[in-house]
Amino acid sequence: EPEVTQTPSHQVTQMGQEVILRCVPISNHLYFYWYRQILGQKVEFLVSFYNNEISEKSEIFDDQFSVERPDGSNFTLKIRSTKLEDSAMYFCASSPSGANVLTFGAGSRLTVL
Amino acid sequence: GDSVTQMEGPVTLSEEAFLTINCTYTATGYPSLFWYVQYPGEGLQLLLKATKADDKGSNKGFEATYRKETTSFHLEKGSVQVSDSAVYFCALSGRNAGNMLTFGGGTRLMVKP
């Protein structure tokens, strides 16, 4: 069964460093998403991406965050200058259309020290 | 805004016990409702869904009925197995929100042999 793959599974970084989390969505999917879950808290929507541009974003997704689909295969989330409160599990998801159910990856755990 | 509230865990049951995980929601209009499950080390997987009032979603012995009058979508299973041990997330998608999901906090289920 097709799956969404995410790398790395766990990354530890120093505060202020840039981090790039990578996702390979399912190949025929057109809609891409990032969600995050801070330990012990809810899964929160960050951003959705369609047709090479952001379609929706939450208040969490400030200027420190950016997304890119650099090569038609990968979908990346960049955090420009990490803060302690960015420590969380980040989930990538994709969907074939705007009305279909999302398929999630296993997540990338980010720890900011 | 939209929100989902689900019972806090962990829920600990013996094998073959009856399971209920409560979920209530607040949303404008008529959202679609979902249950996602996260097994250890894996991503969020869709367990079941319902898109309109009185619909019953079912999968792998789990059921949930969309109750508009009580704004609820409780998850039930008649006889749990050790392999059902996981974290269960209730979520909704508003009609005009694309595929943006609003999640509950998750409920950890532990089933003992």
PDB file of C-alpha atoms in Angstrom:
ATOM      1  CA  GLU A   1       0.000   0.000   0.000  1.00  0.00           C
ATOM      2  CA  PRO A   2       1.351   3.459  -0.895  1.00  0.00           C
ATOM      3  CA  GLU A   3       2.661   5.412   2.056  1.00  0.00           C
ATOM      4  CA  VAL A   4       3.964   8.819   3.012  1.00  0.00           C
ATOM      5  CA  THR A   5       7.575   8.672   4.166  1.00  0.00           C
ATOM      6  CA  GLN A   6       9.274  11.196   6.409  1.00  0.00           C
ATOM      7  CA  THR A   7      12.906  11.821   7.264  1.00  0.00           C
ATOM      8  CA  PRO A   8      14.558  12.096   9.665  1.00  0.00           C
ATOM      9  CA  SER A   9      12.614  10.129  12.209  1.00  0.00           C
ATOM     10  CA  HIS A  10      14.296  12.088  14.989  1.00  0.00           C
ATOM     11  CA  GLN A  11      16.440  15.209  14.886  1.00  0.00           C
ATOM     12  CA  VAL A  12      18.140  16.987  17.757  1.00  0.00           C
ATOM     13  CA  THR A  13      19.277  20.553  17.149  1.00  0.00           C
ATOM     14  CA  GLN A  14      20.501  23.604  19.009  1.00  0.00           C
ATOM     15  CA  MET A  15      18.265  26.625  19.454  1.00  0.00           C
ATOM     16  CA  GLY A  16      18.724  29.079  16.606  1.00  0.00           C
ATOM     17  CA  GLN A  17      19.719  26.457  14.059  1.00  0.00           C
ATOM     18  CA  GLU A  18      17.880  25.840  10.807  1.00  0.00           C
ATOM     19  CA  VAL A  19      16.071  22.549  10.394  1.00  0.00           C
ATOM     20  CA  ILE A  20      14.624  20.928   7.278  1.00  0.00           C
ATOM     21  CA  LEU A  21      12.143  18.094   7.632  1.00  0.00           C
ATOM     22  CA  ARG A  22      11.532  16.042   4.532  1.00  0.00           C
ATOM     23  CA  CYS A  23       8.489  14.206   3.270  1.00  0.00           C
ATOM     24  CA  VAL A  24       7.812  12.085   0.211  1.00  0.00           C
ATOM     25  CA  PRO A  25       4.048  12.144  -0.395  1.00  0.00           C
ATOM     26  CA  ILE A  26       2.184   9.452  -2.292  1.00  0.00           C
ATOM     27  CA  SER A  27       3.083   9.884  -5.953  1.00  0.00           C
ATOM     28  CA  ASN A  28      -0.303  10.743  -7.468  1.00  0.00           C
ATOM     29  CA  HIS A  29      -1.412  12.991  -4.625  1.00  0.00           C
ATOM     30  CA  LEU A  30      -1.838  16.692  -5.244  1.00  0.00           C
ATOM     31  CA  TYR A  31      -2.492  18.159  -1.771  1.00  0.00           C
ATOM     32  CA  PHE A  32       0.167  18.239   0.925  1.00  0.00           C
ATOM     33  CA  TYR A  33       0.042  19.143   4.585  1.00  0.00           C
ATOM     34  CA  TRP A  34       2.142  19.609   7.684  1.00  0.00           C
ATOM     35  CA  TYR A  35       0.781  19.095  11.187  1.00  0.00           C
ATOM     36  CA  ARG A  36       2.598  19.069  14.490  1.00  0.00           C
ATOM     37  CA  GLN A  37       2.043  17.643  17.941  1.00  0.00           C
ATOM     38  CA  ILE A  38       3.819  19.076  20.943  1.00  0.00           C
ATOM     39  CA  LEU A  39       4.289  16.371  23.561  1.00  0.00           C
ATOM     40  CA  GLY A  40       1.082  15.884  25.511  1.00  0.00           C
ATOM     41  CA  GLN A  41      -0.889  18.322  23.368  1.00  0.00           C
ATOM     42  CA  LYS A  42      -3.215  18.163  20.383  1.00  0.00           C
ATOM     43  CA  VAL A  43      -2.231  17.541  16.789  1.00  0.00           C
ATOM     44  CA  GLU A  44      -2.289  21.011  15.197  1.00  0.00           C
ATOM     45  CA  PHE A  45      -2.585  22.071  11.571  1.00  0.00           C
ATOM     46  CA  LEU A  46       0.345  24.076  10.236  1.00  0.00           C
ATOM     47  CA  VAL A  47      -0.039  24.455   6.479  1.00  0.00           C
ATOM     48  CA  SER A  48      -1.569  23.027   3.334  1.00  0.00           C
ATOM     49  CA  PHE A  49       0.003  23.186  -0.126  1.00  0.00           C
ATOM     50  CA  TYR A  50      -1.502  22.767  -3.562  1.00  0.00           C
ATOM     51  CA  ASN A  51      -0.410  23.654  -7.071  1.00  0.00           C
ATOM     52  CA  ASN A  52       2.994  24.814  -5.828  1.00  0.00           C
ATOM     53  CA  GLU A  53       1.667  27.319  -3.360  1.00  0.00           C
ATOM     54  CA  ILE A  54       0.345  27.532   0.163  1.00  0.00           C
ATOM     55  CA  SER A  55      -3.431  27.212   0.208  1.00  0.00           C
ATOM     56  CA  GLU A  56      -3.997  27.620   3.950  1.00  0.00           C
ATOM     57  CA  LYS A  57      -1.855  28.198   6.994  1.00  0.00           C
ATOM     58  CA  SER A  58      -2.439  28.511  10.710  1.00  0.00           C
ATOM     59  CA  GLU A  59      -1.284  31.152  13.152  1.00  0.00           C
ATOM     60  CA  ILE A  60       1.543  28.824  14.168  1.00  0.00           C
ATOM     61  CA  PHE A  61       3.005  29.000  10.673  1.00  0.00           C
ATOM     62  CA  ASP A  62       4.826  32.301  11.057  1.00  0.00           C
ATOM     63  CA  ASP A  63       7.764  33.765   9.149  1.00  0.00           C
ATOM     64  CA  GLN A  64      10.137  31.238  10.711  1.00  0.00           C
ATOM     65  CA  PHE A  65       8.433  28.451   8.760  1.00  0.00           C
ATOM     66  CA  SER A  66       8.456  27.756   5.044  1.00  0.00           C
ATOM     67  CA  VAL A  67       7.467  24.875   2.788  1.00  0.00           C
ATOM     68  CA  GLU A  68       8.745  23.851  -0.580  1.00  0.00           C
ATOM     69  CA  ARG A  69       8.271  21.170  -3.179  1.00  0.00           C
ATOM     70  CA  PRO A  70      11.701  21.396  -4.754  1.00  0.00           C
ATOM     71  CA  ASP A  71      11.688  18.514  -7.192  1.00  0.00           C
ATOM     72  CA  GLY A  72       8.162  17.218  -7.732  1.00  0.00           C
ATOM     73  CA  SER A  73       8.757  14.418  -5.264  1.00  0.00           C
ATOM     74  CA  ASN A  74       9.824  15.858  -1.911  1.00  0.00           C
ATOM     75  CA  PHE A  75       7.804  18.206   0.252  1.00  0.00           C
ATOM     76  CA  THR A  76       9.889  19.992   2.863  1.00  0.00           C
ATOM     77  CA  LEU A  77       9.222  22.007   5.991  1.00  0.00           C
ATOM     78  CA  LYS A  78      11.964  24.440   6.963  1.00  0.00           C
ATOM     79  CA  ILE A  79      12.249  26.123  10.325  1.00  0.00           C
ATOM     80  CA  ARG A  80      14.652  29.010   9.889  1.00  0.00           C
ATOM     81  CA  SER A  81      15.777  29.593  13.469  1.00  0.00           C
ATOM     82  CA  THR A  82      14.501  26.988  15.871  1.00  0.00           C
ATOM     83  CA  LYS A  83      13.151  27.820  19.298  1.00  0.00           C
ATOM     84  CA  LEU A  84      12.720  25.558  22.288  1.00  0.00           C
ATOM     85  CA  GLU A  85       8.960  25.578  21.752  1.00  0.00           C
ATOM     86  CA  ASP A  86       9.391  24.129  18.260  1.00  0.00           C
ATOM     87  CA  SER A  87      10.165  20.771  19.865  1.00  0.00           C
ATOM     88  CA  ALA A  88       7.382  18.518  18.646  1.00  0.00           C
ATOM     89  CA  MET A  89       6.445  15.625  16.387  1.00  0.00           C
ATOM     90  CA  TYR A  90       5.873  16.906  12.869  1.00  0.00           C
ATOM     91  CA  PHE A  91       3.523  14.948  10.619  1.00  0.00           C
ATOM     92  CA  CYS A  92       3.368  15.221   6.854  1.00  0.00           C
ATOM     93  CA  ALA A  93       0.206  14.181   5.020  1.00  0.00           C
ATOM     94  CA  SER A  94      -1.018  14.025   1.440  1.00  0.00           C
ATOM     95  CA  SER A  95      -4.313  13.619  -0.358  1.00  0.00           C
ATOM     96  CA  PRO A  96      -5.269  12.985  -3.984  1.00  0.00           C
ATOM     97  CA  SER A  97      -7.823  15.774  -3.953  1.00  0.00           C
ATOM     98  CA  GLY A  98      -9.221  18.428  -1.667  1.00  0.00           C
ATOM     99  CA  ALA A  99     -12.151  16.226  -0.724  1.00  0.00           C
ATOM    100  CA  ASN A 100     -10.332  13.006   0.123  1.00  0.00           C
ATOM    101  CA  VAL A 101      -9.001  11.597   3.339  1.00  0.00           C
ATOM    102  CA  LEU A 102      -5.436  12.393   4.284  1.00  0.00           C
ATOM    103  CA  THR A 103      -2.684   9.786   4.455  1.00  0.00           C
ATOM    104  CA  PHE A 104      -0.164  10.607   7.172  1.00  0.00           C
ATOM    105  CA  GLY A 105       3.500   9.783   7.532  1.00  0.00           C
ATOM    106  CA  ALA A 106       5.014   8.317  10.697  1.00  0.00           C
ATOM    107  CA  GLY A 107       6.283  11.696  11.821  1.00  0.00           C
ATOM    108  CA  SER A 108       9.598  13.417  12.480  1.00  0.00           C
ATOM    109  CA  ARG A 109      10.429  14.151  16.085  1.00  0.00           C
ATOM    110  CA  LEU A 110      12.281  17.438  16.523  1.00  0.00           C
ATOM    111  CA  THR A 111      14.069  18.174  19.775  1.00  0.00           C
ATOM    112  CA  VAL A 112      15.445  21.692  20.235  1.00  0.00           C
ATOM    113  CA  LEU A 113      18.001  22.113  23.013  1.00  0.00           C
TER     114      LEU A 113
ATOM    115  CA  GLY B   1     -13.594  28.136  15.949  1.00  0.00           C
ATOM    116  CA  ASP B   2     -13.892  24.407  15.494  1.00  0.00           C
ATOM    117  CA  SER B   3     -12.806  22.168  18.349  1.00  0.00           C
ATOM    118  CA  VAL B   4     -12.803  18.506  19.358  1.00  0.00           C
ATOM    119  CA  THR B   5     -12.827  17.181  22.902  1.00  0.00           C
ATOM    120  CA  GLN B   6     -12.141  13.571  23.728  1.00  0.00           C
ATOM    121  CA  MET B   7     -11.745  11.700  26.960  1.00  0.00           C
ATOM    122  CA  GLU B   8      -8.317  11.707  28.491  1.00  0.00           C
ATOM    123  CA  GLY B   9      -6.450   8.485  28.813  1.00  0.00           C
ATOM    124  CA  PRO B  10      -4.927   6.207  29.343  1.00  0.00           C
ATOM    125  CA  VAL B  11      -7.763   3.752  29.084  1.00  0.00           C
ATOM    126  CA  THR B  12      -6.707   0.332  30.338  1.00  0.00           C
ATOM    127  CA  LEU B  13      -8.859  -2.679  29.512  1.00  0.00           C
ATOM    128  CA  SER B  14      -8.585  -6.427  29.596  1.00  0.00           C
ATOM    129  CA  GLU B  15      -8.800  -8.370  26.373  1.00  0.00           C
ATOM    130  CA  GLU B  16     -12.394  -8.910  25.160  1.00  0.00           C
ATOM    131  CA  ALA B  17     -13.704  -5.957  27.185  1.00  0.00           C
ATOM    132  CA  PHE B  18     -16.064  -3.374  25.692  1.00  0.00           C
ATOM    133  CA  LEU B  19     -14.499  -0.100  24.619  1.00  0.00           C
ATOM    134  CA  THR B  20     -15.971   3.371  24.490  1.00  0.00           C
ATOM    135  CA  ILE B  21     -13.922   6.492  23.825  1.00  0.00           C
ATOM    136  CA  ASN B  22     -16.013   9.632  24.000  1.00  0.00           C
ATOM    137  CA  CYS B  23     -15.658  12.442  21.500  1.00  0.00           C
ATOM    138  CA  THR B  24     -17.657  15.664  21.224  1.00  0.00           C
ATOM    139  CA  TYR B  25     -17.168  18.515  18.830  1.00  0.00           C
ATOM    140  CA  THR B  26     -17.964  22.149  18.212  1.00  0.00           C
ATOM    141  CA  ALA B  27     -18.192  23.319  14.628  1.00  0.00           C
ATOM    142  CA  THR B  28     -20.165  25.593  12.373  1.00  0.00           C
ATOM    143  CA  GLY B  29     -22.239  23.857   9.748  1.00  0.00           C
ATOM    144  CA  TYR B  30     -21.967  20.135   9.150  1.00  0.00           C
ATOM    145  CA  PRO B  31     -18.430  18.830   9.456  1.00  0.00           C
ATOM    146  CA  SER B  32     -17.121  15.419   8.489  1.00  0.00           C
ATOM    147  CA  LEU B  33     -15.959  13.367  11.464  1.00  0.00           C
ATOM    148  CA  PHE B  34     -13.052  10.955  11.712  1.00  0.00           C
ATOM    149  CA  TRP B  35     -11.275   8.587  14.022  1.00  0.00           C
ATOM    150  CA  TYR B  36      -7.543   8.139  13.432  1.00  0.00           C
ATOM    151  CA  VAL B  37      -5.354   5.574  15.174  1.00  0.00           C
ATOM    152  CA  GLN B  38      -1.631   5.731  15.840  1.00  0.00           C
ATOM    153  CA  TYR B  39       0.140   2.477  16.602  1.00  0.00           C
ATOM    154  CA  PRO B  40       3.547   2.695  18.295  1.00  0.00           C
ATOM    155  CA  GLY B  41       6.190   4.038  15.926  1.00  0.00           C
ATOM    156  CA  GLU B  42       3.734   4.607  13.092  1.00  0.00           C
ATOM    157  CA  GLY B  43       1.827   7.496  11.550  1.00  0.00           C
ATOM    158  CA  LEU B  44      -1.785   8.464  11.940  1.00  0.00           C
ATOM    159  CA  GLN B  45      -4.032   6.003  10.111  1.00  0.00           C
ATOM    160  CA  LEU B  46      -7.655   6.608   9.260  1.00  0.00           C
ATOM    161  CA  LEU B  47      -9.786   4.162  11.239  1.00  0.00           C
ATOM    162  CA  LEU B  48     -13.268   5.275  10.191  1.00  0.00           C
ATOM    163  CA  LYS B  49     -15.260   8.306   9.140  1.00  0.00           C
ATOM    164  CA  ALA B  50     -18.785   9.689   8.800  1.00  0.00           C
ATOM    165  CA  THR B  51     -19.778  12.603   6.618  1.00  0.00           C
ATOM    166  CA  LYS B  52     -23.355  13.379   7.669  1.00  0.00           C
ATOM    167  CA  ALA B  53     -25.705  13.091  10.608  1.00  0.00           C
ATOM    168  CA  ASP B  54     -26.724   9.546  11.630  1.00  0.00           C
ATOM    169  CA  ASP B  55     -24.013   7.995   9.442  1.00  0.00           C
ATOM    170  CA  LYS B  56     -22.186   5.132  11.120  1.00  0.00           C
ATOM    171  CA  GLY B  57     -18.543   4.603  10.296  1.00  0.00           C
ATOM    172  CA  SER B  58     -17.103   1.155  10.926  1.00  0.00           C
ATOM    173  CA  ASN B  59     -13.825  -0.676  10.431  1.00  0.00           C
ATOM    174  CA  LYS B  60     -11.980  -3.570  12.110  1.00  0.00           C
ATOM    175  CA  GLY B  61     -14.817  -4.021  14.600  1.00  0.00           C
ATOM    176  CA  PHE B  62     -14.796  -0.358  15.620  1.00  0.00           C
ATOM    177  CA  GLU B  63     -17.897   1.790  15.137  1.00  0.00           C
ATOM    178  CA  ALA B  64     -18.865   5.418  15.631  1.00  0.00           C
ATOM    179  CA  THR B  65     -22.155   7.160  14.866  1.00  0.00           C
ATOM    180  CA  TYR B  66     -22.403  10.830  13.881  1.00  0.00           C
ATOM    181  CA  ARG B  67     -24.872  12.306  16.387  1.00  0.00           C
ATOM    182  CA  LYS B  68     -25.748  15.833  15.425  1.00  0.00           C
ATOM    183  CA  GLU B  69     -28.159  16.339  18.315  1.00  0.00           C
ATOM    184  CA  THR B  70     -25.455  15.652  20.883  1.00  0.00           C
ATOM    185  CA  THR B  71     -22.517  16.776  18.672  1.00  0.00           C
ATOM    186  CA  SER B  72     -20.798  13.496  19.435  1.00  0.00           C
ATOM    187  CA  PHE B  73     -18.894  10.770  17.604  1.00  0.00           C
ATOM    188  CA  HIS B  74     -18.068   8.188  20.271  1.00  0.00           C
ATOM    189  CA  LEU B  75     -15.837   5.275  19.301  1.00  0.00           C
ATOM    190  CA  GLU B  76     -16.919   1.779  20.352  1.00  0.00           C
ATOM    191  CA  LYS B  77     -15.705  -1.766  20.000  1.00  0.00           C
ATOM    192  CA  GLY B  78     -17.424  -4.786  21.445  1.00  0.00           C
ATOM    193  CA  SER B  79     -14.350  -6.871  22.236  1.00  0.00           C
ATOM    194  CA  VAL B  80     -10.878  -5.331  22.243  1.00  0.00           C
ATOM    195  CA  GLN B  81      -7.662  -7.193  21.526  1.00  0.00           C
ATOM    196  CA  VAL B  82      -4.109  -6.584  22.687  1.00  0.00           C
ATOM    197  CA  SER B  83      -3.322  -5.472  19.127  1.00  0.00           C
ATOM    198  CA  ASP B  84      -5.779  -2.571  19.518  1.00  0.00           C
ATOM    199  CA  SER B  85      -3.393  -0.890  21.948  1.00  0.00           C
ATOM    200  CA  ALA B  86      -2.692   2.492  20.372  1.00  0.00           C
ATOM    201  CA  VAL B  87      -3.538   6.182  20.584  1.00  0.00           C
ATOM    202  CA  TYR B  88      -6.917   7.123  19.107  1.00  0.00           C
ATOM    203  CA  PHE B  89      -7.631  10.607  17.761  1.00  0.00           C
ATOM    204  CA  CYS B  90     -11.040  12.070  17.013  1.00  0.00           C
ATOM    205  CA  ALA B  91     -11.013  14.769  14.321  1.00  0.00           C
ATOM    206  CA  LEU B  92     -13.304  16.907  12.223  1.00  0.00           C
ATOM    207  CA  SER B  93     -13.076  18.625   8.882  1.00  0.00           C
ATOM    208  CA  GLY B  94     -15.263  21.653   8.312  1.00  0.00           C
ATOM    209  CA  ARG B  95     -17.172  21.891   5.066  1.00  0.00           C
ATOM    210  CA  ASN B  96     -15.328  24.968   3.917  1.00  0.00           C
ATOM    211  CA  ALA B  97     -11.916  24.100   5.316  1.00  0.00           C
ATOM    212  CA  GLY B  98     -10.559  21.979   2.503  1.00  0.00           C
ATOM    213  CA  ASN B  99      -8.982  19.012   4.172  1.00  0.00           C
ATOM    214  CA  MET B 100      -7.819  20.890   7.232  1.00  0.00           C
ATOM    215  CA  LEU B 101      -8.402  18.620  10.213  1.00  0.00           C
ATOM    216  CA  THR B 102      -9.051  19.723  13.771  1.00  0.00           C
ATOM    217  CA  PHE B 103      -7.930  17.016  16.186  1.00  0.00           C
ATOM    218  CA  GLY B 104      -8.807  16.088  19.717  1.00  0.00           C
ATOM    219  CA  GLY B 105      -6.052  15.478  22.216  1.00  0.00           C
ATOM    220  CA  GLY B 106      -5.852  11.730  21.645  1.00  0.00           C
ATOM    221  CA  THR B 107      -6.697   8.835  23.971  1.00  0.00           C
ATOM    222  CA  ARG B 108      -4.183   6.120  24.705  1.00  0.00           C
ATOM    223  CA  LEU B 109      -5.704   2.649  24.917  1.00  0.00           C
ATOM    224  CA  MET B 110      -3.827  -0.156  26.612  1.00  0.00           C
ATOM    225  CA  VAL B 111      -5.261  -3.660  26.366  1.00  0.00           C
ATOM    226  CA  LYS B 112      -3.885  -6.290  28.710  1.00  0.00           C
ATOM    227  CA  PRO B 113      -3.995 -10.018  27.954  1.00  0.00           C
TER     228      PRO B 113
END
